[in-house]
PDB file of C-alpha atoms in Angstrom:
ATOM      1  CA  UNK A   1     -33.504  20.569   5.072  1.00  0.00           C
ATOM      2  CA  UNK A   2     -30.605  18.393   5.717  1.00  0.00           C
ATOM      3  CA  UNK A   3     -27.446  19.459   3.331  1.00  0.00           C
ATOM      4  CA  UNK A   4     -24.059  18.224   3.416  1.00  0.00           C
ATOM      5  CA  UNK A   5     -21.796  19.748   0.815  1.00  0.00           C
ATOM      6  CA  UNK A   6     -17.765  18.023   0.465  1.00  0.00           C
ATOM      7  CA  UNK A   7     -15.168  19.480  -0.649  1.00  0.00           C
ATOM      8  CA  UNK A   8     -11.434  18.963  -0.724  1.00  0.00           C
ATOM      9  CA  UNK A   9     -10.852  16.192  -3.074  1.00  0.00           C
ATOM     10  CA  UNK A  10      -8.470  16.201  -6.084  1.00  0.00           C
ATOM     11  CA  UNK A  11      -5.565  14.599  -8.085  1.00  0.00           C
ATOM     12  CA  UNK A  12      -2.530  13.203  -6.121  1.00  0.00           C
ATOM     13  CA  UNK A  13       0.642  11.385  -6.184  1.00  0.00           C
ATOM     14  CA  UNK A  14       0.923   8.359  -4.393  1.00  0.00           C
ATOM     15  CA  UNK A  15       2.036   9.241  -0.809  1.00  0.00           C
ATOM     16  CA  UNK A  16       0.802  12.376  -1.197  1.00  0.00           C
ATOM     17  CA  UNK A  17      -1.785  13.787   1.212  1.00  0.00           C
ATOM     18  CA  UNK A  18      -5.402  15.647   0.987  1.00  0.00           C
ATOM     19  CA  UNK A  19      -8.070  16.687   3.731  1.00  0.00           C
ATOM     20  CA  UNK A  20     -11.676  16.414   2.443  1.00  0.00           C
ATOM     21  CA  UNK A  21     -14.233  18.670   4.366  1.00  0.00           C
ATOM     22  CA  UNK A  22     -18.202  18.121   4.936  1.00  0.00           C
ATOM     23  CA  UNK A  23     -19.729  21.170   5.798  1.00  0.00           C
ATOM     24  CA  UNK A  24     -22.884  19.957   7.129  1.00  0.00           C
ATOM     25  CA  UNK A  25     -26.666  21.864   7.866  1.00  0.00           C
ATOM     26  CA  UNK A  26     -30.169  21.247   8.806  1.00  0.00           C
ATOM     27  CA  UNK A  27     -29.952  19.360  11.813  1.00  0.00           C
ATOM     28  CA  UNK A  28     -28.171  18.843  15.039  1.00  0.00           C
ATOM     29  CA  UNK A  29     -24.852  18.365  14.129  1.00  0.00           C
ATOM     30  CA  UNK A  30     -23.545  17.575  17.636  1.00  0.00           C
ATOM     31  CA  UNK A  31     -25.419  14.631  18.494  1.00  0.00           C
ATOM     32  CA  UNK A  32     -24.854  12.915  15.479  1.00  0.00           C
ATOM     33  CA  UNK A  33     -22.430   9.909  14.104  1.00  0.00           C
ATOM     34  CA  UNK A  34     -20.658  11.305  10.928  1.00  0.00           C
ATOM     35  CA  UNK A  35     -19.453   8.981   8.449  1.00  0.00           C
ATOM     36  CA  UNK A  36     -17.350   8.931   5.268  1.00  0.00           C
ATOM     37  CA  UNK A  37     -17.922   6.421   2.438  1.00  0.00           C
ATOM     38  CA  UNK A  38     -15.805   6.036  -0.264  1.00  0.00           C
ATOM     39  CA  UNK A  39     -16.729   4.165  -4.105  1.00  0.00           C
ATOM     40  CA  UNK A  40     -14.515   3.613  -6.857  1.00  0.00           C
ATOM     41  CA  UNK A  41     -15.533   2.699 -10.384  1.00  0.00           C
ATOM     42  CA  UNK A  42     -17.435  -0.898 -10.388  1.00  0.00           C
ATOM     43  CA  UNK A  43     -17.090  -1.556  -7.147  1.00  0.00           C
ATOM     44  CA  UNK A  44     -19.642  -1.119  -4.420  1.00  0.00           C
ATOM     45  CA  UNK A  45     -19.638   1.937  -2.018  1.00  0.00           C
ATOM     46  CA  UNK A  46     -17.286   1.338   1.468  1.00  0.00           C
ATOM     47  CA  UNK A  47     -17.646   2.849   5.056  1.00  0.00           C
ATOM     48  CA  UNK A  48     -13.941   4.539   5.620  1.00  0.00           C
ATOM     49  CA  UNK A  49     -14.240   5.767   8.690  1.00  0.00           C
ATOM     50  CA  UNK A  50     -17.130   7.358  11.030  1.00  0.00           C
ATOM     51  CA  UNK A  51     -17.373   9.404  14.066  1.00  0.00           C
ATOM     52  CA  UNK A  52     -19.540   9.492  17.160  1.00  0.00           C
ATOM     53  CA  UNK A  53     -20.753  12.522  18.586  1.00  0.00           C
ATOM     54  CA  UNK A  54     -18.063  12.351  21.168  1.00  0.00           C
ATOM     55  CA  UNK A  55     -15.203  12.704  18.607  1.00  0.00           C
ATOM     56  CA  UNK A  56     -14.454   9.081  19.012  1.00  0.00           C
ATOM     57  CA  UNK A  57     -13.269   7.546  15.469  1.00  0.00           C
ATOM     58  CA  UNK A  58     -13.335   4.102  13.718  1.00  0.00           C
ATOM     59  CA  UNK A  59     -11.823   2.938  10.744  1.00  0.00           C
ATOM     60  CA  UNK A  60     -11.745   0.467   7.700  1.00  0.00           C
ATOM     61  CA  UNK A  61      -8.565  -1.878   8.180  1.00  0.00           C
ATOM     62  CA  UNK A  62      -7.550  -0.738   4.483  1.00  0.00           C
ATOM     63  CA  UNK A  63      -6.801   2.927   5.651  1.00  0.00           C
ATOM     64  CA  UNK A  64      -6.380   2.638   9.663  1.00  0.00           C
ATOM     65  CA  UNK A  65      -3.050   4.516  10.424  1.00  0.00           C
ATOM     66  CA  UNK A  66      -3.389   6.772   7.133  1.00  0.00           C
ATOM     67  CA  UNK A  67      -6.634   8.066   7.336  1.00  0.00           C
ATOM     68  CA  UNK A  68      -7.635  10.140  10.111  1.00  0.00           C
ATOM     69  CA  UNK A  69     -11.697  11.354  10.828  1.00  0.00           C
ATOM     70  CA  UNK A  70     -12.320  14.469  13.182  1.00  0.00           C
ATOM     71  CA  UNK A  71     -15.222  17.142  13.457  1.00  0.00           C
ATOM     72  CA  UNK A  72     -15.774  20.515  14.379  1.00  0.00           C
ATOM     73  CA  UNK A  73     -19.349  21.264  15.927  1.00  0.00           C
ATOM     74  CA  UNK A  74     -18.609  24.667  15.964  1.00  0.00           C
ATOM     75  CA  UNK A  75     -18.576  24.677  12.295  1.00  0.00           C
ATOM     76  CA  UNK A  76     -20.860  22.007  11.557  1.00  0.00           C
ATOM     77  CA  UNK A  77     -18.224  20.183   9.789  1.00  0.00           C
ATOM     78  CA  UNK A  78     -16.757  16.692   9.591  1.00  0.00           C
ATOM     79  CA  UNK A  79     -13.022  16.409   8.067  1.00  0.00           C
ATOM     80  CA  UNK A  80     -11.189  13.505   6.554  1.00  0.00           C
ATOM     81  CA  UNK A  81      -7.169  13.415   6.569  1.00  0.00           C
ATOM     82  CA  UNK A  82      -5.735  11.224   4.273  1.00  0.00           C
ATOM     83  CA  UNK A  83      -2.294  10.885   4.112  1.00  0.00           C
ATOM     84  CA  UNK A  84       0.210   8.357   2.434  1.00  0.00           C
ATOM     85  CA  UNK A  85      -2.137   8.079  -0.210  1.00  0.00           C
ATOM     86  CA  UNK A  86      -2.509   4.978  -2.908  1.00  0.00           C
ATOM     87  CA  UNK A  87      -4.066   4.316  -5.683  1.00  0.00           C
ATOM     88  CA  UNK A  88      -6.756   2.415  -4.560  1.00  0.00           C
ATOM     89  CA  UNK A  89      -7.769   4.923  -2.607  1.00  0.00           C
ATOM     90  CA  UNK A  90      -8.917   6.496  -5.955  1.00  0.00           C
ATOM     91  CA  UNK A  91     -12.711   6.788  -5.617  1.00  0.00           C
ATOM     92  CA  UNK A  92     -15.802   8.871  -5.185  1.00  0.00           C
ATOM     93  CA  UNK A  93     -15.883   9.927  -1.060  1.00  0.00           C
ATOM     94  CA  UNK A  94     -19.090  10.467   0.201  1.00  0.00           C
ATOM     95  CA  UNK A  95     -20.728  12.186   3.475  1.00  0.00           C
ATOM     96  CA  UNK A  96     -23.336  10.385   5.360  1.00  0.00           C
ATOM     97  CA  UNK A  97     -25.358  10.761   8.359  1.00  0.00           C
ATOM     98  CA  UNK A  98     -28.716   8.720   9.590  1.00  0.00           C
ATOM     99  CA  UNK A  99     -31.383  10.148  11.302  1.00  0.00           C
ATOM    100  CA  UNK A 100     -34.161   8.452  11.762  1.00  0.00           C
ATOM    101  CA  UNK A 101     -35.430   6.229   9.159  1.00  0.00           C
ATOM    102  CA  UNK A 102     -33.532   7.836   6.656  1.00  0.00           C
ATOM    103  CA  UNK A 103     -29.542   8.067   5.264  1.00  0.00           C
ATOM    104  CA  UNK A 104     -28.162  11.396   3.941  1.00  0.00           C
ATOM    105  CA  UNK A 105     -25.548  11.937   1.533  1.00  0.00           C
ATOM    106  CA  UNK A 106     -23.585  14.428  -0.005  1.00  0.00           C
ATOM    107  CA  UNK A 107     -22.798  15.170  -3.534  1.00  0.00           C
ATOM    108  CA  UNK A 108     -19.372  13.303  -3.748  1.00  0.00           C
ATOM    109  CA  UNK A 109     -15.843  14.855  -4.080  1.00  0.00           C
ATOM    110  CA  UNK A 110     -13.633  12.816  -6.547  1.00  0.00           C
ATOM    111  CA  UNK A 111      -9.994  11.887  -4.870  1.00  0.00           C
ATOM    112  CA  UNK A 112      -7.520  10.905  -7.886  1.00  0.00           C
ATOM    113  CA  UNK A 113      -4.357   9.011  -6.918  1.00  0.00           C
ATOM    114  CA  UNK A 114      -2.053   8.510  -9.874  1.00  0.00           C
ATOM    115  CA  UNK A 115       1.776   9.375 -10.776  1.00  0.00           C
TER     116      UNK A 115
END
């Protein structure tokens, strides 16, 4: 079945700098758009950034030159570099793919930015 497991996140001064990972099974990795959400507390759930199969990356204005999306399909795995962190980038980040009729997600990894 379809599994995508993050990891990476953490607490973080402002301007500081993590890399969250989404190691990602159970289908075709390759030919799939990646994306990373994001959802802080009482607010809704954000796209951040996504990926085509190609390696070709878009982003939300709010982290464009900070945040940078790449993947590995030899690992199966989807990264997220965030650098010259802020607080409001405090939040649940989330992996998603679609495929098909249906949206996957992993479990969350909690990013923390706070002096």
């Amino acid at each position: 079945q379809v599994q995508l497991v993050e990891s990476g996140g953490g607490l973080v001064h402002p301007g500081g700098s993590l890399r969250l990972s989404c190691a990602a099974s159970g289908f075709t990795f390759t030919t799939y758009v990646m994306r990373w959400y994001r959802q802080a507390p009482g607010k809704e759930r954000e796209l951040v950034a996504h990926i085509s199969a190609g390696g070709s990356g878009n982003y939300a204005d709010s982290v464009k030159g900070r945040f940078t999306i790449s993947r590995d399909n030899a690992k199966n795995t989807v990264y997220l570099q965030m650098n010259n962190l802020k607080p409001e980038d405090t939040a649940v980040y989330y992996c998603n793919t679609h495929l098909g009729l249906f949206d996957y997600w992993g479990q969350g990894t909690q990013v923390t930015v706070s002096s």
